[in-house]
Amino acid sequence: MNELPTPERPRPTSLPKRTVSPSPGTTHPTQGLAQEFPPGPARMRLFAKIMADLAKPIPPRLIRTRQQDGATIPYIPWHTVNHLLDHYAPGWEGQITEVCFSNDRIYVVYALTIHASDCSVTRMATGTELLKGTDRQGKPREVAFGDPSSNAESQAFRRAAARFNLGLHLYEKGSG
């Protein structure tokens, strides 16, 4: 039986500039990033150039920390990753491809695709979060801020972006 070829989705030759207006009196830490780290022309760029831009060290003002098991862990909030991808790789796409559960955890697989002038590349990563926990008396308690599915998705998204070099240096030992 002959299979029909799947038509490729046409890639745009240029993408419209998106402008987001913050609430009056507020700014996002990525504001002004274009002057500090210019992304190059607004049109689609070569994948190697996008990767080189994503590999640039993240400005310290964009990095947050959290405490885990007595250690200080540096991370980039998901919304900052979103802004950085919009800046360096306009037209990127992401989606949850799988959600699994165990007795006490949720697991999320996230696929991130970056479209460049010479190719489109998809990389995937996982995120996980505890569904519930108990205190010393055995009573149920919240184990994390937010809901477990959003936390697992955020982790998977940030890890998928790291597979394109974005904030990858934060995963190295001693980076905090």
CSV table of N, CA and C in Angstrom, one decimal:
chain,number,residue,atom,x,y,z
A,1,MET,N,0.8,-1.2,0.0
A,1,MET,CA,0.0,0.0,0.0
A,1,MET,C,0.9,1.2,0.0
A,2,ASN,N,0.6,2.1,-0.9
A,2,ASN,CA,1.4,3.4,-1.0
A,2,ASN,C,0.9,4.4,0.0
A,3,GLU,N,1.9,5.0,0.7
A,3,GLU,CA,1.5,6.1,1.6
A,3,GLU,C,1.7,7.4,1.0
A,4,LEU,N,0.8,8.3,1.3
A,4,LEU,CA,0.9,9.6,0.7
A,4,LEU,C,1.9,10.4,1.6
A,5,PRO,N,2.7,11.3,0.9
A,5,PRO,CA,3.6,12.1,1.7
A,5,PRO,C,2.9,13.1,2.5
A,6,THR,N,3.4,13.4,3.6
A,6,THR,CA,2.8,14.4,4.5
A,6,THR,C,3.4,15.8,4.0
A,7,PRO,N,2.5,16.7,3.7
A,7,PRO,CA,3.0,18.0,3.2
A,7,PRO,C,3.6,18.8,4.3
A,8,GLU,N,4.8,19.4,4.0
A,8,GLU,CA,5.5,20.2,5.0
A,8,GLU,C,4.7,21.5,5.2
A,9,ARG,N,4.7,22.0,6.4
A,9,ARG,CA,4.1,23.3,6.7
A,9,ARG,C,5.0,24.4,6.2
A,10,PRO,N,4.5,25.3,5.4
A,10,PRO,CA,5.4,26.4,5.0
A,10,PRO,C,6.0,27.2,6.1
A,11,ARG,N,7.2,27.5,6.1
A,11,ARG,CA,7.8,28.4,7.1
A,11,ARG,C,7.8,29.8,6.7
A,12,PRO,N,7.5,30.7,7.6
A,12,PRO,CA,7.4,32.1,7.2
A,12,PRO,C,8.8,32.6,6.9
A,13,THR,N,8.9,33.5,5.9
A,13,THR,CA,10.2,34.2,5.7
A,13,THR,C,10.5,35.3,6.6
A,14,SER,N,9.5,35.9,7.2
A,14,SER,CA,9.7,36.8,8.3
A,14,SER,C,8.5,36.8,9.2
A,15,LEU,N,8.7,37.1,10.4
A,15,LEU,CA,7.7,37.1,11.5
A,15,LEU,C,7.4,38.5,11.9
A,16,PRO,N,6.1,38.7,12.2
A,16,PRO,CA,5.7,40.0,12.6
A,16,PRO,C,6.3,40.3,14.0
A,17,LYS,N,6.6,41.5,14.3
A,17,LYS,CA,7.1,41.9,15.6
A,17,LYS,C,6.0,41.9,16.6
A,18,ARG,N,6.2,41.3,17.7
A,18,ARG,CA,5.1,41.3,18.7
A,18,ARG,C,5.5,42.3,19.8
A,19,THR,N,4.5,43.1,20.2
A,19,THR,CA,4.8,44.1,21.2
A,19,THR,C,3.8,43.8,22.4
A,20,VAL,N,4.3,43.7,23.6
A,20,VAL,CA,3.5,43.5,24.7
A,20,VAL,C,3.6,44.7,25.6
A,21,SER,N,2.5,45.3,26.0
A,21,SER,CA,2.6,46.5,26.8
A,21,SER,C,2.4,46.0,28.3
A,22,PRO,N,3.4,46.3,29.1
A,22,PRO,CA,3.2,45.9,30.5
A,22,PRO,C,2.2,46.9,31.2
A,23,SER,N,1.7,46.5,32.3
A,23,SER,CA,0.8,47.4,33.1
A,23,SER,C,1.6,48.6,33.4
A,24,PRO,N,0.9,49.8,33.5
A,24,PRO,CA,1.6,51.0,33.8
A,24,PRO,C,2.4,50.9,35.1
A,25,GLY,N,3.7,51.4,35.1
A,25,GLY,CA,4.5,51.4,36.2
A,25,GLY,C,5.2,50.1,36.5
A,26,THR,N,5.0,49.0,35.6
A,26,THR,CA,5.7,47.8,35.8
A,26,THR,C,6.6,47.5,34.6
A,27,THR,N,7.7,46.7,34.8
A,27,THR,CA,8.5,46.3,33.7
A,27,THR,C,8.9,44.9,34.0
A,28,HIS,N,9.2,44.2,32.9
A,28,HIS,CA,9.7,42.8,33.1
A,28,HIS,C,11.2,42.8,33.0
A,29,PRO,N,11.9,42.0,33.7
A,29,PRO,CA,13.4,42.0,33.7
A,29,PRO,C,14.0,41.8,32.3
A,30,THR,N,13.2,41.3,31.4
A,30,THR,CA,13.8,41.1,30.0
A,30,THR,C,13.7,42.4,29.2
A,31,GLN,N,13.0,43.4,29.7
A,31,GLN,CA,12.9,44.6,29.0
A,31,GLN,C,14.3,45.2,28.8
A,32,GLY,N,14.6,45.7,27.6
A,32,GLY,CA,15.9,46.2,27.3
A,32,GLY,C,16.9,45.1,26.9
A,33,LEU,N,16.4,43.9,26.8
A,33,LEU,CA,17.3,42.8,26.4
A,33,LEU,C,17.9,43.0,25.0
A,34,ALA,N,17.1,43.6,24.1
A,34,ALA,CA,17.5,43.8,22.7
A,34,ALA,C,18.8,44.7,22.7
A,35,GLN,N,18.9,45.7,23.5
A,35,GLN,CA,20.1,46.5,23.5
A,35,GLN,C,21.3,45.7,24.1
A,36,GLU,N,21.1,44.9,25.1
A,36,GLU,CA,22.1,44.2,25.8
A,36,GLU,C,22.6,43.0,25.0
A,37,PHE,N,21.6,42.3,24.3
A,37,PHE,CA,21.9,41.1,23.6
A,37,PHE,C,21.1,41.1,22.3
A,38,PRO,N,21.6,41.9,21.3
A,38,PRO,CA,20.8,42.0,20.0
A,38,PRO,C,20.7,40.7,19.3
A,39,PRO,N,19.4,40.3,18.9
A,39,PRO,CA,19.2,39.0,18.3
A,39,PRO,C,19.6,38.9,16.8
A,40,GLY,N,19.9,40.0,16.2
A,40,GLY,CA,20.1,40.0,14.8
A,40,GLY,C,18.9,40.5,14.0
A,41,PRO,N,18.8,40.2,12.7
A,41,PRO,CA,17.7,40.7,11.9
A,41,PRO,C,16.4,40.0,12.4
A,42,ALA,N,15.3,40.6,12.2
A,42,ALA,CA,14.0,40.1,12.6
A,42,ALA,C,13.6,38.9,11.8
A,43,ARG,N,14.1,38.7,10.6
A,43,ARG,CA,13.8,37.6,9.7
A,43,ARG,C,14.3,36.3,10.3
A,44,MET,N,13.8,35.2,9.8
A,44,MET,CA,14.3,33.9,10.3
A,44,MET,C,15.8,33.8,10.1
A,45,ARG,N,16.4,33.2,11.1
A,45,ARG,CA,17.9,33.1,11.1
A,45,ARG,C,18.4,31.7,11.1
A,46,LEU,N,19.7,31.5,10.8
A,46,LEU,CA,20.2,30.2,10.8
A,46,LEU,C,20.2,29.5,12.2
A,47,PHE,N,20.0,28.2,12.2
A,47,PHE,CA,19.9,27.5,13.5
A,47,PHE,C,21.1,27.7,14.3
A,48,ALA,N,22.3,27.7,13.7
A,48,ALA,CA,23.6,27.8,14.5
A,48,ALA,C,23.6,29.2,15.2
A,49,LYS,N,23.1,30.2,14.5
A,49,LYS,CA,23.1,31.5,15.1
A,49,LYS,C,22.1,31.6,16.3
A,50,ILE,N,21.0,31.0,16.1
A,50,ILE,CA,20.0,30.9,17.2
A,50,ILE,C,20.6,30.2,18.4
A,51,MET,N,21.3,29.1,18.2
A,51,MET,CA,21.9,28.3,19.2
A,51,MET,C,23.0,29.1,19.9
A,52,ALA,N,23.8,29.8,19.2
A,52,ALA,CA,24.8,30.7,19.8
A,52,ALA,C,24.2,31.7,20.7
A,53,ASP,N,23.1,32.3,20.2
A,53,ASP,CA,22.5,33.4,21.1
A,53,ASP,C,21.9,32.7,22.3
A,54,LEU,N,21.3,31.6,22.2
A,54,LEU,CA,20.7,30.9,23.4
A,54,LEU,C,21.7,30.5,24.4
A,55,ALA,N,22.9,30.3,23.9
A,55,ALA,CA,24.0,29.8,24.8
A,55,ALA,C,24.7,31.0,25.6
A,56,LYS,N,24.3,32.2,25.3
A,56,LYS,CA,24.9,33.3,26.0
A,56,LYS,C,24.5,33.2,27.5
A,57,PRO,N,25.4,33.6,28.4
A,57,PRO,CA,25.0,33.5,29.8
A,57,PRO,C,23.8,34.4,30.1
A,58,ILE,N,23.0,33.9,30.9
A,58,ILE,CA,21.7,34.6,31.3
A,58,ILE,C,22.1,35.7,32.3
A,59,PRO,N,21.7,37.0,32.0
A,59,PRO,CA,22.0,38.1,33.0
A,59,PRO,C,21.5,37.7,34.4
A,60,PRO,N,22.3,38.0,35.4
A,60,PRO,CA,22.0,37.6,36.8
A,60,PRO,C,20.6,38.1,37.2
A,61,ARG,N,20.2,39.3,36.7
A,61,ARG,CA,18.9,39.8,37.1
A,61,ARG,C,17.7,38.9,36.7
A,62,LEU,N,17.9,38.0,35.8
A,62,LEU,CA,16.8,37.1,35.3
A,62,LEU,C,16.8,35.8,36.1
A,63,ILE,N,17.8,35.6,36.9
A,63,ILE,CA,17.9,34.3,37.6
A,63,ILE,C,17.3,34.4,39.0
A,64,ARG,N,16.5,33.4,39.3
A,64,ARG,CA,16.0,33.3,40.7
A,64,ARG,C,16.6,32.2,41.4
A,65,THR,N,16.4,32.1,42.7
A,65,THR,CA,16.9,30.9,43.5
A,65,THR,C,15.7,30.4,44.3
A,66,ARG,N,15.9,29.1,44.7
A,66,ARG,CA,15.0,28.5,45.7
A,66,ARG,C,15.8,27.6,46.5
A,67,GLN,N,15.2,27.3,47.7
A,67,GLN,CA,15.9,26.4,48.6
A,67,GLN,C,15.3,24.9,48.4
A,68,GLN,N,16.2,24.0,48.3
A,68,GLN,CA,15.8,22.6,48.2
A,68,GLN,C,16.8,21.7,49.0
A,69,ASP,N,16.3,21.0,50.0
A,69,ASP,CA,17.1,20.1,50.8
A,69,ASP,C,18.4,20.8,51.3
A,70,GLY,N,18.2,22.0,51.7
A,70,GLY,CA,19.4,22.8,52.3
A,70,GLY,C,20.3,23.4,51.3
A,71,ALA,N,20.0,23.3,50.0
A,71,ALA,CA,20.9,23.9,48.9
A,71,ALA,C,20.1,25.0,48.3
A,72,THR,N,20.9,26.0,47.8
A,72,THR,CA,20.3,27.1,47.0
A,72,THR,C,20.4,26.7,45.5
A,73,ILE,N,19.2,26.6,44.9
A,73,ILE,CA,19.2,26.2,43.5
A,73,ILE,C,18.8,27.4,42.6
A,74,PRO,N,19.7,27.7,41.6
A,74,PRO,CA,19.4,28.8,40.7
A,74,PRO,C,18.5,28.3,39.6
A,75,TYR,N,17.6,29.1,39.1
A,75,TYR,CA,16.7,28.7,38.0
A,75,TYR,C,16.2,30.0,37.3
A,76,ILE,N,15.7,29.7,36.1
A,76,ILE,CA,15.0,30.8,35.3
A,76,ILE,C,13.5,30.5,35.3
A,77,PRO,N,12.7,31.5,35.7
A,77,PRO,CA,11.3,31.3,35.7
A,77,PRO,C,10.8,31.0,34.3
A,78,TRP,N,9.7,30.2,34.2
A,78,TRP,CA,9.2,29.7,32.9
A,78,TRP,C,8.9,30.9,32.0
A,79,HIS,N,8.3,32.0,32.6
A,79,HIS,CA,7.9,33.1,31.8
A,79,HIS,C,9.1,33.9,31.3
A,80,THR,N,10.2,33.9,32.0
A,80,THR,CA,11.4,34.5,31.4
A,80,THR,C,12.0,33.7,30.3
A,81,VAL,N,12.0,32.3,30.4
A,81,VAL,CA,12.4,31.4,29.3
A,81,VAL,C,11.5,31.7,28.1
A,82,ASN,N,10.2,31.9,28.3
A,82,ASN,CA,9.3,32.2,27.2
A,82,ASN,C,9.7,33.5,26.5
A,83,HIS,N,10.0,34.6,27.3
A,83,HIS,CA,10.5,35.9,26.8
A,83,HIS,C,11.8,35.7,26.0
A,84,LEU,N,12.7,35.0,26.5
A,84,LEU,CA,14.0,34.8,25.9
A,84,LEU,C,13.9,34.0,24.6
A,85,LEU,N,13.0,33.0,24.5
A,85,LEU,CA,12.8,32.3,23.3
A,85,LEU,C,12.1,33.2,22.3
A,86,ASP,N,11.1,34.0,22.7
A,86,ASP,CA,10.5,35.0,21.8
A,86,ASP,C,11.5,35.9,21.2
A,87,HIS,N,12.5,36.3,22.0
A,87,HIS,CA,13.5,37.3,21.6
A,87,HIS,C,14.5,36.6,20.6
A,88,TYR,N,15.1,35.5,20.9
A,88,TYR,CA,16.1,34.9,20.1
A,88,TYR,C,15.6,33.9,19.1
A,89,ALA,N,14.5,33.3,19.3
A,89,ALA,CA,13.9,32.3,18.3
A,89,ALA,C,12.5,32.5,18.1
A,90,PRO,N,12.1,33.7,17.5
A,90,PRO,CA,10.7,33.9,17.3
A,90,PRO,C,10.1,32.8,16.4
A,91,GLY,N,8.8,32.5,16.8
A,91,GLY,CA,8.1,31.5,16.0
A,91,GLY,C,8.3,30.1,16.6
A,92,TRP,N,9.0,30.0,17.8
A,92,TRP,CA,9.2,28.7,18.4
A,92,TRP,C,7.8,28.1,18.8
A,93,GLU,N,7.8,26.8,18.9
A,93,GLU,CA,6.5,26.1,19.3
A,93,GLU,C,6.8,25.1,20.4
A,94,GLY,N,5.8,24.9,21.3
A,94,GLY,CA,6.0,24.0,22.4
A,94,GLY,C,4.7,23.3,22.7
A,95,GLN,N,4.8,22.0,23.1
A,95,GLN,CA,3.6,21.3,23.5
A,95,GLN,C,3.9,20.2,24.4
A,96,ILE,N,3.0,19.9,25.3
A,96,ILE,CA,3.0,18.7,26.1
A,96,ILE,C,2.7,17.5,25.3
A,97,THR,N,3.6,16.5,25.2
A,97,THR,CA,3.3,15.4,24.4
A,97,THR,C,2.9,14.1,25.2
A,98,GLU,N,3.1,14.2,26.5
A,98,GLU,CA,2.7,13.0,27.3
A,98,GLU,C,2.6,13.4,28.8
A,99,VAL,N,1.6,12.9,29.5
A,99,VAL,CA,1.4,13.0,30.9
A,99,VAL,C,1.2,11.7,31.5
A,100,CYS,N,2.0,11.3,32.5
A,100,CYS,CA,1.9,10.0,33.2
A,100,CYS,C,1.8,10.3,34.7
A,101,PHE,N,1.2,9.3,35.4
A,101,PHE,CA,1.1,9.4,36.8
A,101,PHE,C,1.6,8.1,37.5
A,102,SER,N,2.2,8.3,38.6
A,102,SER,CA,2.5,7.1,39.5
A,102,SER,C,1.6,7.3,40.7
A,103,ASN,N,1.9,6.5,41.8
A,103,ASN,CA,1.1,6.7,43.0
A,103,ASN,C,1.2,8.1,43.6
A,104,ASP,N,2.4,8.7,43.5
A,104,ASP,CA,2.6,10.0,44.2
A,104,ASP,C,3.2,11.1,43.3
A,105,ARG,N,3.4,10.8,42.0
A,105,ARG,CA,4.0,11.8,41.1
A,105,ARG,C,3.3,12.0,39.8
A,106,ILE,N,3.5,13.1,39.2
A,106,ILE,CA,3.0,13.4,37.8
A,106,ILE,C,4.3,13.6,37.0
A,107,TYR,N,4.3,13.1,35.8
A,107,TYR,CA,5.4,13.2,34.9
A,107,TYR,C,4.9,13.8,33.6
A,108,VAL,N,5.6,14.9,33.1
A,108,VAL,CA,5.2,15.6,31.9
A,108,VAL,C,6.4,15.5,30.9
A,109,VAL,N,6.1,15.2,29.6
A,109,VAL,CA,7.0,15.3,28.5
A,109,VAL,C,6.7,16.5,27.7
A,110,TYR,N,7.6,17.4,27.4
A,110,TYR,CA,7.4,18.6,26.7
A,110,TYR,C,8.3,18.6,25.5
A,111,ALA,N,7.7,19.0,24.3
A,111,ALA,CA,8.5,19.1,23.1
A,111,ALA,C,8.6,20.6,22.7
A,112,LEU,N,9.8,21.0,22.5
A,112,LEU,CA,10.0,22.4,22.1
A,112,LEU,C,10.7,22.4,20.7
A,113,THR,N,10.1,23.1,19.7
A,113,THR,CA,10.5,23.2,18.4
A,113,THR,C,11.0,24.6,18.1
A,114,ILE,N,12.2,24.7,17.5
A,114,ILE,CA,12.7,26.0,17.1
A,114,ILE,C,12.8,26.0,15.6
A,115,HIS,N,12.2,26.9,14.9
A,115,HIS,CA,12.2,27.0,13.5
A,115,HIS,C,13.3,28.0,13.1
A,116,ALA,N,14.1,27.6,12.2
A,116,ALA,CA,15.2,28.5,11.7
A,116,ALA,C,15.1,28.6,10.1
A,117,SER,N,15.9,29.4,9.5
A,117,SER,CA,15.8,29.5,8.1
A,117,SER,C,16.3,28.2,7.4
A,118,ASP,N,17.2,27.5,8.0
A,118,ASP,CA,17.7,26.3,7.4
A,118,ASP,C,17.1,25.0,7.9
A,119,CYS,N,16.4,25.0,9.0
A,119,CYS,CA,15.8,23.8,9.5
A,119,CYS,C,14.8,24.1,10.7
A,120,SER,N,14.1,23.0,11.1
A,120,SER,CA,13.3,23.1,12.3
A,120,SER,C,13.8,22.0,13.2
A,121,VAL,N,14.1,22.2,14.5
A,121,VAL,CA,14.6,21.2,15.4
A,121,VAL,C,13.7,21.1,16.6
A,122,THR,N,13.4,19.9,17.0
A,122,THR,CA,12.6,19.6,18.1
A,122,THR,C,13.4,18.9,19.1
A,123,ARG,N,13.3,19.3,20.4
A,123,ARG,CA,14.0,18.6,21.5
A,123,ARG,C,13.0,18.5,22.6
A,124,MET,N,13.1,17.3,23.3
A,124,MET,CA,12.1,17.0,24.4
A,124,MET,C,12.8,16.9,25.7
A,125,ALA,N,12.0,17.1,26.8
A,125,ALA,CA,12.5,16.9,28.1
A,125,ALA,C,11.3,16.6,29.0
A,126,THR,N,11.7,16.1,30.2
A,126,THR,CA,10.7,15.7,31.2
A,126,THR,C,10.7,16.6,32.4
A,127,GLY,N,9.5,16.6,33.1
A,127,GLY,CA,9.4,17.3,34.3
A,127,GLY,C,8.6,16.5,35.2
A,128,THR,N,8.8,16.6,36.5
A,128,THR,CA,8.0,15.8,37.5
A,128,THR,C,7.7,16.6,38.7
A,129,GLU,N,6.7,16.2,39.4
A,129,GLU,CA,6.3,16.9,40.7
A,129,GLU,C,5.6,15.9,41.5
A,130,LEU,N,5.8,16.0,42.8
A,130,LEU,CA,5.0,15.2,43.8
A,130,LEU,C,3.5,15.6,43.8
A,131,LEU,N,2.6,14.7,43.8
A,131,LEU,CA,1.2,15.0,43.9
A,131,LEU,C,0.7,15.4,45.2
A,132,LYS,N,1.3,14.8,46.2
A,132,LYS,CA,0.9,15.0,47.6
A,132,LYS,C,2.0,14.7,48.6
A,133,GLY,N,1.9,15.2,49.8
A,133,GLY,CA,2.9,14.9,50.8
A,133,GLY,C,2.2,14.8,52.1
A,134,THR,N,2.9,14.4,53.1
A,134,THR,CA,2.3,14.3,54.5
A,134,THR,C,3.3,15.0,55.4
A,135,ASP,N,2.7,15.5,56.5
A,135,ASP,CA,3.6,16.2,57.5
A,135,ASP,C,4.0,15.1,58.5
A,136,ARG,N,4.7,15.5,59.6
A,136,ARG,CA,5.2,14.5,60.6
A,136,ARG,C,4.1,13.7,61.3
A,137,GLN,N,2.9,14.3,61.3
A,137,GLN,CA,1.8,13.6,61.9
A,137,GLN,C,1.0,12.7,60.9
A,138,GLY,N,1.5,12.7,59.7
A,138,GLY,CA,0.8,11.9,58.7
A,138,GLY,C,-0.3,12.5,58.0
A,139,LYS,N,-0.5,13.8,58.3
A,139,LYS,CA,-1.7,14.5,57.6
A,139,LYS,C,-1.2,15.1,56.3
A,140,PRO,N,-2.2,15.1,55.3
A,140,PRO,CA,-1.8,15.6,54.0
A,140,PRO,C,-1.4,17.1,54.0
A,141,ARG,N,-0.5,17.4,53.2
A,141,ARG,CA,0.0,18.8,53.1
A,141,ARG,C,0.4,19.1,51.7
A,142,GLU,N,0.4,20.4,51.4
A,142,GLU,CA,0.8,20.9,50.1
A,142,GLU,C,2.3,20.7,50.0
A,143,VAL,N,2.9,20.2,48.9
A,143,VAL,CA,4.3,20.0,48.9
A,143,VAL,C,5.0,21.0,48.0
A,144,ALA,N,4.3,21.8,47.3
A,144,ALA,CA,4.9,22.8,46.4
A,144,ALA,C,4.0,24.0,46.2
A,145,PHE,N,4.5,25.1,45.8
A,145,PHE,CA,3.7,26.3,45.5
A,145,PHE,C,3.1,26.0,44.1
A,146,GLY,N,1.8,26.2,44.0
A,146,GLY,CA,1.1,26.0,42.7
A,146,GLY,C,0.6,24.6,42.6
A,147,ASP,N,0.1,24.2,41.5
A,147,ASP,CA,-0.4,22.9,41.3
A,147,ASP,C,0.7,22.0,40.7
A,148,PRO,N,0.6,20.7,41.0
A,148,PRO,CA,1.7,19.8,40.5
A,148,PRO,C,1.8,19.7,39.0
A,149,SER,N,0.7,19.8,38.2
A,149,SER,CA,0.8,19.7,36.8
A,149,SER,C,1.5,20.9,36.2
A,150,SER,N,1.1,22.1,36.7
A,150,SER,CA,1.8,23.3,36.2
A,150,SER,C,3.3,23.3,36.5
A,151,ASN,N,3.6,22.8,37.7
A,151,ASN,CA,5.0,22.8,38.1
A,151,ASN,C,5.8,21.8,37.3
A,152,ALA,N,5.2,20.6,37.0
A,152,ALA,CA,5.9,19.6,36.1
A,152,ALA,C,6.1,20.1,34.7
A,153,GLU,N,5.0,20.8,34.2
A,153,GLU,CA,5.1,21.4,32.9
A,153,GLU,C,6.2,22.5,32.8
A,154,SER,N,6.3,23.3,33.8
A,154,SER,CA,7.3,24.4,33.9
A,154,SER,C,8.7,23.8,33.9
A,155,GLN,N,8.9,22.8,34.7
A,155,GLN,CA,10.2,22.1,34.7
A,155,GLN,C,10.5,21.5,33.4
A,156,ALA,N,9.6,20.8,32.7
A,156,ALA,CA,9.9,20.2,31.5
A,156,ALA,C,10.2,21.2,30.4
A,157,PHE,N,9.4,22.3,30.4
A,157,PHE,CA,9.6,23.4,29.4
A,157,PHE,C,11.0,24.0,29.6
A,158,ARG,N,11.4,24.3,30.8
A,158,ARG,CA,12.7,24.9,31.1
A,158,ARG,C,13.8,23.9,30.7
A,159,ARG,N,13.6,22.6,31.0
A,159,ARG,CA,14.6,21.6,30.6
A,159,ARG,C,14.7,21.5,29.1
A,160,ALA,N,13.6,21.5,28.4
A,160,ALA,CA,13.6,21.5,26.9
A,160,ALA,C,14.4,22.7,26.3
A,161,ALA,N,14.2,23.9,26.9
A,161,ALA,CA,14.9,25.0,26.5
A,161,ALA,C,16.4,24.9,26.7
A,162,ALA,N,16.7,24.3,27.9
A,162,ALA,CA,18.2,24.0,28.2
A,162,ALA,C,18.8,23.1,27.1
A,163,ARG,N,18.0,22.2,26.5
A,163,ARG,CA,18.6,21.4,25.5
A,163,ARG,C,18.9,22.1,24.2
A,164,PHE,N,18.5,23.4,24.2
A,164,PHE,CA,18.9,24.3,23.1
A,164,PHE,C,19.9,25.3,23.6
A,165,ASN,N,20.5,25.0,24.8
A,165,ASN,CA,21.5,25.8,25.4
A,165,ASN,C,21.0,26.9,26.3
A,166,LEU,N,19.7,27.2,26.4
A,166,LEU,CA,19.2,28.3,27.1
A,166,LEU,C,19.3,28.0,28.6
A,167,GLY,N,20.2,28.8,29.3
A,167,GLY,CA,20.4,28.6,30.8
A,167,GLY,C,21.1,27.3,31.1
A,168,LEU,N,21.7,26.6,30.2
A,168,LEU,CA,22.3,25.3,30.4
A,168,LEU,C,23.4,25.4,31.5
A,169,HIS,N,24.1,26.5,31.6
A,169,HIS,CA,25.1,26.7,32.6
A,169,HIS,C,24.6,26.6,34.0
A,170,LEU,N,23.3,26.8,34.2
A,170,LEU,CA,22.7,26.7,35.5
A,170,LEU,C,22.6,25.3,36.1
A,171,TYR,N,22.7,24.3,35.1
A,171,TYR,CA,22.6,22.9,35.5
A,171,TYR,C,24.0,22.3,35.9
A,172,GLU,N,25.0,23.1,35.7
A,172,GLU,CA,26.4,22.6,36.1
A,172,GLU,C,26.6,22.7,37.6
A,173,LYS,N,27.3,21.7,38.1
A,173,LYS,CA,27.6,21.7,39.5
A,173,LYS,C,28.3,23.0,39.9
A,174,GLY,N,28.0,23.5,41.1
A,174,GLY,CA,28.6,24.7,41.6
A,174,GLY,C,28.2,26.0,40.9
A,175,SER,N,27.1,25.9,40.1
A,175,SER,CA,26.7,27.2,39.4
A,175,SER,C,25.9,28.1,40.4
A,176,GLY,N,25.4,27.5,41.5
A,176,GLY,CA,24.7,28.4,42.4
A,176,GLY,C,25.6,29.0,43.4
